[in-house]
C-alpha cells in the first residue's frame, strides 16, 4: 500500500524492491574518493582522491550493547559536517569500517563475480554504507514507530475485504498484466472460500521528512519481500562501534543510535508462526530468486531463526529453513488432500517470500503455478495474496481518500495519525490533479504498480507521459497513480561503496519494519521491529540499495 516504493526511490540494489519515493532536482554534488578501488557508476566522478597509507593495526573489540537510546543523560548533539573531518582520521574511519563489515557479515555479492548470486562465499564485497549515521529528529522517529502497529492492523483489515481489493484494482487489471495475474489468484481464493486462519505479515513502512513542512510523510507500505532486515541492524552496530571508538575525535554519543534488532525480531515472529502451525518437523521455506546477490541479508534471518529457536520442549526440533525458487517449488512441490504443502519431501509450515513481487520473477507459467499452489495450501504465507495486493500503490491511493480509512478502523485517534503521514495521492482520473501535474511536473511523481526501484516517472517526463495518455485516451492511465513529490533536507555525508569513500550531498529515507501475527481472533504479535535507513545522492531520483541507487545508513537521534 505504499505511499510509496515510490516517489523518490531508495532501493538497495538487490532484488528487494523498495525505493525512495521522492524526486529531487538538486545540483549534482562533487564526489571525493577517499580510498582506491573500482569505479561505481551511480556516484559522480571524483574531483580528487586520497590514497591509504599503511593501514592502522586492528585489534579485537566488542560492541557495547545499548539497552536504550533515549536516556536523558545523553546530550542530543547533532552530527557535525563529516566533510570537515581531518583526512588522516577519515582514512582510519574508512579502514576500520571496511574491516568491521568484512568480519561481521555486512556483505553482499559482488556484481562483477559471476557466481556471487548463486554460490555462498564467492565474490563477497562489503555492503554499500554511509560511513557515519544520519541525524534524525527523535520526535519523528517515535512517530514512525507508533504508526507501525496501526498500519499492521490496517493491512490485516483490508486484506479480509476481498471485494474492496478487487474493485479498487479492477481498472488496473485491464492494463497491467502482472497485477491481473495476482488478482486472478486472489479471485480463485475467494471462489473456493479459502481463509487464512493464521495470518502473518512482515512489513516495512517507508517515510521521508519533508523539509518545507517538517512533516514525516509516508512513501509506501511494503507488504512483500521487505529487504535488509538482516543487514540494517549490522549498520547500526557498525556506526555504534565507530562512534564509541572515535568518541574523542567525533564528539558524539553512540547511545543516540537506536537499538536495531530487525533480524532477531523478524526471526522471532517467523518462529512463533512456525509454532502456531503445530508441526515440529515442518520447515520455514524462503522463496528466493535464482540469482540473489543479497543472499546474506536473507541468510542472517535464516541463521538467527535456526540458532535462536531450537524449541527443545517440542520434540527437540529446531526451526529449520529451506530456500527454493518458484520454479523449484513448481517442479518438486505438491499439496496433500488436507492442504499440507510438501516441497522436496519437506512439510512447509511457513512460506516467507523474498521473491515474487515483480513480473521478472514469473518468466514462465511454471512460476505462476507455484504461486497458486502455495496460495491453495494450508501453509502460513508471508504474505498471502491478499496481503500482497493490499500493499499495491493503487490501494494506497484509495485508502488516502476521505472516509475510506473509517471503513476499516474504528479508533479516531489512529485514523488521524495515519492521515497525518499521508502524502498527496491521486488517481489519474482526477482531472484537477492531472492538470496541476502537467503545469507543475516537478511537484509530482507518477508511480506504476511495481516494486523494486527504477519504475517511477519524474520531472518533465511526468508532463510528457500525462499529455501522451490524454491524447491517446487509452486505459493505460489506470496503471499509474500520482503522488506528491517529497523534498527532504539535503545534508553532507560520506558514502562508501566498493572500498571507496565519496563526499556527497545526500537525502535519506526511513523504513520502519513491523510484524503482525494472529491466529483467528488472537493477535499474537503486532509491533515495530527495527528500521532501515537508506541514503542516496541528492541528485538521484531513485533510491534502492539493491538496485544500486542508495547505501545503508543508520539513525542518530537529535
Tab-separated table of C-alpha atoms in Angstrom, residues 4 75 135 229 262 337 364 368 538:
chain	number	residue	atom	x	y	z
A	4	UNK	CA	5.386	4.572	-1.913
A	75	UNK	CA	23.124	15.074	25.014
A	135	UNK	CA	20.940	12.877	12.187
A	229	UNK	CA	16.211	-6.668	7.982
A	262	UNK	CA	15.341	-6.160	12.959
A	337	UNK	CA	-5.551	-33.862	0.391
A	364	UNK	CA	7.046	-18.711	-17.389
A	368	UNK	CA	2.629	-18.806	-11.636
A	538	UNK	CA	20.524	14.149	-3.637
